[in-house]
Tab-separated table of C-alpha atoms in Angstrom:
chain	number	residue	atom	x	y	z
A	189	MET	CA	-14.435	-27.837	22.009
A	190	SER	CA	-17.473	-25.614	21.472
A	191	ALA	CA	-17.313	-21.826	21.569
A	192	LEU	CA	-19.422	-21.850	24.755
A	193	ALA	CA	-17.065	-24.292	26.423
A	194	ARG	CA	-14.098	-22.092	25.493
A	195	LEU	CA	-15.794	-19.077	27.087
A	196	ASN	CA	-16.279	-21.058	30.305
A	197	THR	CA	-12.689	-22.257	30.403
A	198	THR	CA	-10.633	-20.810	33.253
A	199	ILE	CA	-7.033	-21.022	34.334
A	200	ASP	CA	-6.245	-20.903	38.040
A	201	ASP	CA	-4.619	-17.644	39.110
A	202	ASP	CA	-2.134	-19.672	41.149
A	203	ASP	CA	-1.084	-21.781	38.173
A	204	ARG	CA	2.470	-21.163	36.994
A	205	LEU	CA	4.565	-21.844	33.915
A	206	SER	CA	7.110	-24.542	34.694
A	207	GLU	CA	10.767	-23.599	34.653
A	208	ALA	CA	11.424	-26.109	31.882
A	209	ASP	CA	8.663	-24.743	29.636
A	210	PHE	CA	9.713	-21.148	30.327
A	211	LYS	CA	13.270	-22.004	29.275
A	212	ARG	CA	11.978	-23.608	26.078
A	213	ILE	CA	9.792	-20.590	25.293
A	214	SER	CA	12.671	-18.223	26.089
A	215	ALA	CA	15.050	-20.142	23.820
A	216	LEU	CA	12.427	-20.302	21.071
A	217	ILE	CA	11.739	-16.546	21.150
A	218	GLY	CA	15.453	-15.779	21.238
A	219	ARG	CA	16.072	-18.032	18.252
A	220	GLU	CA	13.088	-16.891	16.206
A	221	VAL	CA	12.980	-13.134	16.847
A	222	GLY	CA	16.176	-12.320	18.754
A	223	ILE	CA	14.423	-11.087	21.903
A	224	LYS	CA	15.945	-11.965	25.272
A	225	LEU	CA	13.596	-13.370	27.916
A	226	PRO	CA	15.688	-13.727	31.081
A	227	PRO	CA	14.255	-15.423	34.205
A	228	ALA	CA	13.120	-12.018	35.509
A	229	LYS	CA	10.606	-11.907	32.628
A	230	ARG	CA	8.871	-15.121	33.670
A	231	LEU	CA	5.971	-13.420	35.503
A	232	MET	CA	5.476	-11.047	32.564
A	233	VAL	CA	5.302	-13.979	30.143
A	234	GLU	CA	2.790	-15.780	32.380
A	235	GLY	CA	0.590	-12.710	32.585
A	236	ARG	CA	0.539	-12.247	28.825
A	237	LEU	CA	-0.123	-15.916	28.074
A	238	ARG	CA	-3.111	-16.388	30.393
A	239	ARG	CA	-5.607	-14.868	27.955
A	240	ARG	CA	-4.209	-16.890	25.071
A	241	ILE	CA	-4.407	-20.103	27.061
A	242	ARG	CA	-8.065	-19.437	27.863
A	243	GLY	CA	-8.687	-18.673	24.182
A	244	LEU	CA	-7.345	-22.084	23.252
A	245	GLY	CA	-9.706	-23.755	25.707
A	246	LEU	CA	-6.837	-24.958	27.905
A	247	THR	CA	-6.887	-24.942	31.695
A	248	SER	CA	-3.235	-24.736	32.716
A	249	PHE	CA	0.239	-23.653	31.679
A	250	SER	CA	1.181	-27.319	31.698
A	251	ALA	CA	-1.480	-28.025	29.074
A	252	TYR	CA	-0.176	-25.102	27.008
A	253	GLY	CA	3.365	-26.488	27.227
A	254	ASP	CA	2.058	-29.857	26.090
A	255	HIS	CA	0.252	-28.163	23.187
A	256	LEU	CA	3.423	-26.347	22.101
A	257	PHE	CA	6.169	-28.874	22.611
A	258	ARG	CA	4.642	-32.309	22.945
A	259	GLN	CA	1.513	-32.321	20.780
A	260	GLY	CA	2.709	-30.626	17.576
A	261	GLY	CA	1.006	-27.270	18.085
A	262	LEU	CA	4.100	-25.090	17.896
A	263	GLU	CA	4.017	-24.208	14.181
A	264	SER	CA	0.451	-22.924	14.207
A	265	GLU	CA	0.826	-21.265	17.621
A	266	LEU	CA	4.113	-19.447	17.003
A	267	PRO	CA	2.625	-16.177	15.596
A	268	TYR	CA	0.277	-15.915	18.596
A	269	LEU	CA	3.110	-16.660	21.015
A	270	ILE	CA	5.244	-13.940	19.419
A	271	ASN	CA	2.357	-11.463	19.614
A	272	ALA	CA	1.910	-12.281	23.302
A	273	VAL	CA	5.493	-11.890	24.505
A	274	THR	CA	6.807	-9.025	22.367
A	275	THR	CA	6.877	-5.553	23.895
A	276	ASN	CA	5.175	-2.858	21.833
A	277	LYS	CA	5.851	0.414	23.598
A	278	THR	CA	5.376	3.409	21.312
A	279	ASP	CA	4.267	7.026	21.426
A	280	PHE	CA	3.675	9.890	19.057
A	281	PHE	CA	6.709	12.192	18.871
A	282	ARG	CA	8.742	9.911	21.128
A	283	GLU	CA	12.285	11.315	21.435
A	284	PRO	CA	11.131	14.504	19.649
A	285	GLU	CA	14.671	15.686	18.906
A	286	HIS	CA	14.816	13.145	16.095
A	287	PHE	CA	11.805	14.623	14.373
A	288	GLU	CA	13.204	18.138	14.749
A	289	LEU	CA	16.397	16.903	13.063
A	290	MET	CA	14.335	15.228	10.363
A	291	GLU	CA	12.694	18.558	9.583
A	292	LYS	CA	15.672	20.885	9.935
A	293	MET	CA	18.627	18.779	8.813
A	294	MET	CA	17.915	15.351	7.338
A	295	VAL	CA	15.189	16.130	4.794
A	296	PRO	CA	16.842	19.383	3.561
A	297	ASN	CA	20.189	17.590	3.120
A	298	LEU	CA	18.633	14.656	1.314
A	299	LEU	CA	16.691	16.891	-1.041
A	300	ASP	CA	19.624	19.196	-1.660
A	301	ALA	CA	21.722	16.234	-2.797
A	302	ARG	CA	18.927	15.243	-5.203
A	303	ARG	CA	18.138	18.737	-6.469
A	304	ASN	CA	18.610	17.660	-10.091
A	305	GLU	CA	15.681	15.230	-9.771
A	306	ARG	CA	12.154	16.371	-10.472
A	307	MET	CA	9.908	15.626	-7.466
A	308	PRO	CA	12.147	13.010	-5.797
A	309	LEU	CA	10.455	10.380	-3.660
A	310	LEU	CA	11.721	10.254	-0.066
A	311	LYS	CA	11.377	6.827	1.526
A	312	VAL	CA	11.167	6.453	5.302
A	313	TRP	CA	11.064	3.098	7.081
A	314	SER	CA	9.925	2.565	10.663
A	315	ALA	CA	11.556	-0.828	11.178
A	316	ALA	CA	9.875	-1.666	14.495
A	317	SER	CA	6.695	0.294	14.014
A	318	SER	CA	4.520	-1.267	16.721
A	319	THR	CA	1.029	0.283	16.429
A	320	GLY	CA	2.193	2.902	13.946
A	321	ALA	CA	2.637	6.006	16.121
A	322	GLU	CA	6.237	6.457	14.982
A	323	ALA	CA	5.406	6.049	11.288
A	324	TYR	CA	2.488	8.478	11.479
A	325	THR	CA	4.611	10.968	13.420
A	326	ALA	CA	7.162	10.930	10.598
A	327	ALA	CA	4.310	11.270	8.091
A	328	MET	CA	3.035	14.395	9.862
A	329	VAL	CA	6.504	15.953	9.831
A	330	LEU	CA	7.055	15.139	6.162
A	331	ALA	CA	3.594	16.346	5.177
A	332	ASP	CA	4.267	19.736	6.789
A	333	ILE	CA	7.605	20.045	4.987
A	334	CYS	CA	6.060	18.940	1.709
A	335	ALA	CA	3.285	21.526	2.032
A	336	GLN	CA	5.896	24.280	2.403
A	337	ARG	CA	8.333	23.161	-0.290
A	338	ARG	CA	6.126	21.325	-2.789
A	339	ASP	CA	9.204	19.875	-4.469
A	340	PHE	CA	9.190	16.240	-3.291
A	341	ARG	CA	6.974	13.264	-2.531
A	342	PHE	CA	7.252	10.781	0.318
A	343	ALA	CA	6.187	7.295	1.323
A	344	LEU	CA	6.505	5.403	4.593
A	345	LEU	CA	6.850	1.745	5.463
A	346	GLY	CA	6.116	0.364	8.923
A	347	THR	CA	7.235	-3.153	9.792
A	348	ASP	CA	6.921	-5.264	12.928
A	349	ILE	CA	6.980	-8.892	14.002
A	350	SER	CA	3.575	-8.649	15.703
A	351	THR	CA	0.531	-9.049	13.490
A	352	ASP	CA	-1.681	-7.546	16.207
A	353	VAL	CA	0.068	-4.179	16.261
A	354	LEU	CA	0.342	-4.062	12.472
A	355	GLU	CA	-3.424	-4.328	12.243
A	356	GLN	CA	-3.737	-1.449	14.695
A	357	GLY	CA	-1.387	0.576	12.520
A	358	ARG	CA	-3.503	-0.083	9.442
A	359	ARG	CA	-6.658	0.993	11.281
A	360	ALA	CA	-4.830	4.106	12.559
A	361	VAL	CA	-7.226	4.534	15.496
A	362	TYR	CA	-5.745	5.599	18.838
A	363	PRO	CA	-6.995	6.544	22.314
A	364	ALA	CA	-7.386	10.310	22.477
A	365	ASP	CA	-5.072	10.561	25.480
A	366	GLN	CA	-2.226	9.088	23.415
A	367	ILE	CA	-2.005	12.089	21.084
A	368	ALA	CA	-1.094	14.620	23.785
A	369	PRO	CA	2.503	14.942	22.439
A	370	VAL	CA	1.226	15.890	18.966
A	371	PRO	CA	1.440	19.688	18.509
A	372	PRO	CA	-2.007	21.345	18.276
A	373	THR	CA	-1.436	22.508	14.693
A	374	LYS	CA	-0.712	18.934	13.616
A	375	GLN	CA	-3.671	17.613	15.581
A	376	SER	CA	-6.000	19.889	13.639
A	377	ARG	CA	-4.484	18.910	10.283
A	378	TYR	CA	-3.902	15.209	10.637
A	379	LEU	CA	-6.322	13.792	13.228
A	380	MET	CA	-10.052	13.113	13.167
A	381	PHE	CA	-11.812	13.101	16.533
A	382	ALA	CA	-14.643	10.661	17.294
A	383	ARG	CA	-17.815	12.305	18.556
A	384	GLN	CA	-19.911	9.357	19.789
A	385	ALA	CA	-21.438	10.180	23.159
A	386	GLY	CA	-20.480	7.838	25.953
A	387	SER	CA	-17.743	6.036	24.023
A	388	ARG	CA	-14.065	6.023	24.852
A	389	PRO	CA	-12.551	9.096	23.150
A	390	GLU	CA	-10.574	8.059	20.083
A	391	VAL	CA	-8.825	9.715	17.180
A	392	ARG	CA	-7.984	8.484	13.700
A	393	ILE	CA	-5.259	9.541	11.298
A	394	VAL	CA	-6.709	11.395	8.304
A	395	PRO	CA	-7.038	9.382	5.064
A	396	GLU	CA	-4.490	11.572	3.256
A	397	LEU	CA	-1.757	10.321	5.590
A	398	ARG	CA	-3.033	6.759	5.890
A	399	ARG	CA	-2.654	6.351	2.126
A	400	LEU	CA	1.054	7.184	2.395
A	401	VAL	CA	1.911	4.645	5.105
A	402	ARG	CA	2.114	0.928	4.364
A	403	PHE	CA	2.472	-1.778	7.032
A	404	GLN	CA	4.005	-5.209	6.538
A	405	ARG	CA	5.148	-8.009	8.814
A	406	LEU	CA	8.913	-8.453	9.127
A	407	ASN	CA	11.103	-10.498	11.426
A	408	LEU	CA	14.330	-8.519	11.891
A	409	MET	CA	16.114	-11.846	12.429
A	410	ASP	CA	15.444	-12.897	8.818
A	411	ASP	CA	18.567	-13.195	6.686
A	412	THR	CA	17.240	-10.752	4.074
A	413	TYR	CA	14.545	-8.098	3.938
A	414	PRO	CA	12.296	-7.872	0.835
A	415	PHE	CA	12.368	-4.072	0.581
A	416	ASP	CA	13.944	-1.297	-1.469
A	417	ARG	CA	17.651	-0.519	-1.138
A	418	ASP	CA	17.346	3.233	-1.629
A	419	VAL	CA	15.617	4.171	1.621
A	420	ASP	CA	16.396	7.683	2.844
A	421	ILE	CA	15.694	7.353	6.577
A	422	ILE	CA	15.371	4.218	8.724
A	423	LEU	CA	14.150	4.370	12.313
A	424	LEU	CA	15.094	1.452	14.573
A	425	ARG	CA	14.592	2.966	17.978
A	426	ASN	CA	14.481	1.210	21.351
A	427	VAL	CA	14.600	-2.255	19.832
A	428	LEU	CA	18.259	-3.309	19.857
A	429	ILE	CA	18.284	-3.293	23.668
A	430	TYR	CA	16.287	-6.535	23.542
A	431	PHE	CA	18.843	-8.277	21.288
A	432	GLU	CA	22.161	-9.974	21.965
A	433	LYS	CA	25.243	-8.182	20.610
A	434	PRO	CA	25.795	-10.460	17.578
A	435	ASP	CA	22.145	-10.091	16.595
A	436	GLN	CA	22.331	-6.307	17.048
A	437	GLU	CA	25.228	-6.122	14.622
A	438	ALA	CA	23.582	-8.407	12.071
A	439	VAL	CA	20.331	-6.412	12.127
A	440	ILE	CA	22.136	-3.078	11.758
A	441	ASN	CA	24.195	-4.399	8.840
A	442	ARG	CA	21.085	-5.626	7.051
A	443	LEU	CA	19.261	-2.349	7.576
A	444	VAL	CA	22.202	-0.218	6.461
A	445	SER	CA	22.315	-2.195	3.217
A	446	HIS	CA	18.839	-0.789	2.477
A	447	LEU	CA	19.902	2.842	2.972
A	448	ARG	CA	20.866	4.959	-0.017
A	449	PRO	CA	24.317	6.588	0.243
A	450	GLY	CA	23.905	9.599	2.497
A	451	GLY	CA	20.807	8.120	4.148
A	452	TYR	CA	20.196	8.211	7.883
A	453	LEU	CA	19.759	5.522	10.541
A	454	LEU	CA	18.074	6.559	13.805
A	455	LEU	CA	18.483	4.466	16.949
A	456	GLY	CA	17.027	4.953	20.419
A	457	HIS	CA	18.899	7.338	22.705
A	458	SER	CA	19.699	4.430	25.020
A	459	GLU	CA	21.271	2.469	22.177
A	460	SER	CA	24.572	2.704	20.337
A	461	MET	CA	26.457	1.226	17.421
A	462	ILE	CA	29.676	1.130	19.442
A	463	GLY	CA	31.173	-2.324	19.173
A	464	THR	CA	29.670	-3.103	15.791
A	465	SER	CA	31.553	-3.358	12.515
A	466	VAL	CA	29.199	-0.888	10.807
A	467	THR	CA	30.978	2.250	9.633
A	468	MET	CA	28.669	5.258	9.678
A	469	ARG	CA	29.169	8.882	10.596
A	470	GLN	CA	27.416	10.002	13.747
A	471	VAL	CA	25.771	13.368	13.083
A	472	ALA	CA	23.721	13.731	16.284
A	473	PRO	CA	22.890	11.636	19.353
A	474	ALA	CA	21.673	8.253	18.066
A	475	VAL	CA	21.623	9.548	14.454
A	476	PHE	CA	24.034	8.034	11.916
A	477	GLN	CA	24.621	8.790	8.238
A	478	LYS	CA	25.733	6.300	5.607
A	479	ALA	CA	28.839	7.282	3.668
A	480	GLY	CA	28.578	8.577	0.119
A	481	SER	CA	26.509	11.054	-1.821
A	482	VAL	CA	22.767	10.728	-2.178
A	483	ALA	CA	22.964	12.180	-5.670
A	484	GLN	CA	22.002	9.799	-8.458
């Protein structure tokens, strides 16, 4: 189909995803990425898939179901399907108490335990980074601490299942209204404001911070994660609520195996590790510390 024909392709607003195809998509997403899509999510899934269906030059949900399950298109389409149905809610300084604890308790404790090292490298991992707001928030906090102490270095990793949001994180460009939670002093240090007349106001993270944050695709349902096992702080906030209990426990166990002794795991305030087999000390609401000394 030509590009012009694709542009002219429409899908009827009254068209609906069949119950059978929704169940197959729901089971597929649950199996591949651990996310629950109950029947109540059916309208949400339809809304998010309409644009993709038009992009493929298809005219109905039935044709999309045929493409996925009956015509061999599933393997090539899976990354786009995952991008479409995953939720990517994020904000700068979301749940700000965690970043206050990072500044006042976590980083000082971690550095104190490694005081015999010259310029230790602190590693922070945003394990469901979405568009990068969480990772860049942590980078701002660490950069401020580093400027005061000048006795450590830091690096951040952001991972997500969605390739779309990872690309946004790498670009580090955000609508100006999204940075309202960023304190004014940090805005002046770490954000660049676009000045084009008539354009939608946008900001970009300064290059000095962008160089310290790396983004990579990761499916939390994978059996192993190809990352370091001496991470100091891992953030996995507001993600486990979408997983079944056995998957929650498996993901937490895998992540904890990447923490150095004494490292911290941060969950969302609506989440808990109660009922899992992971043994960690809770040091604050939704903040857990791995047993052992961080000293090397």
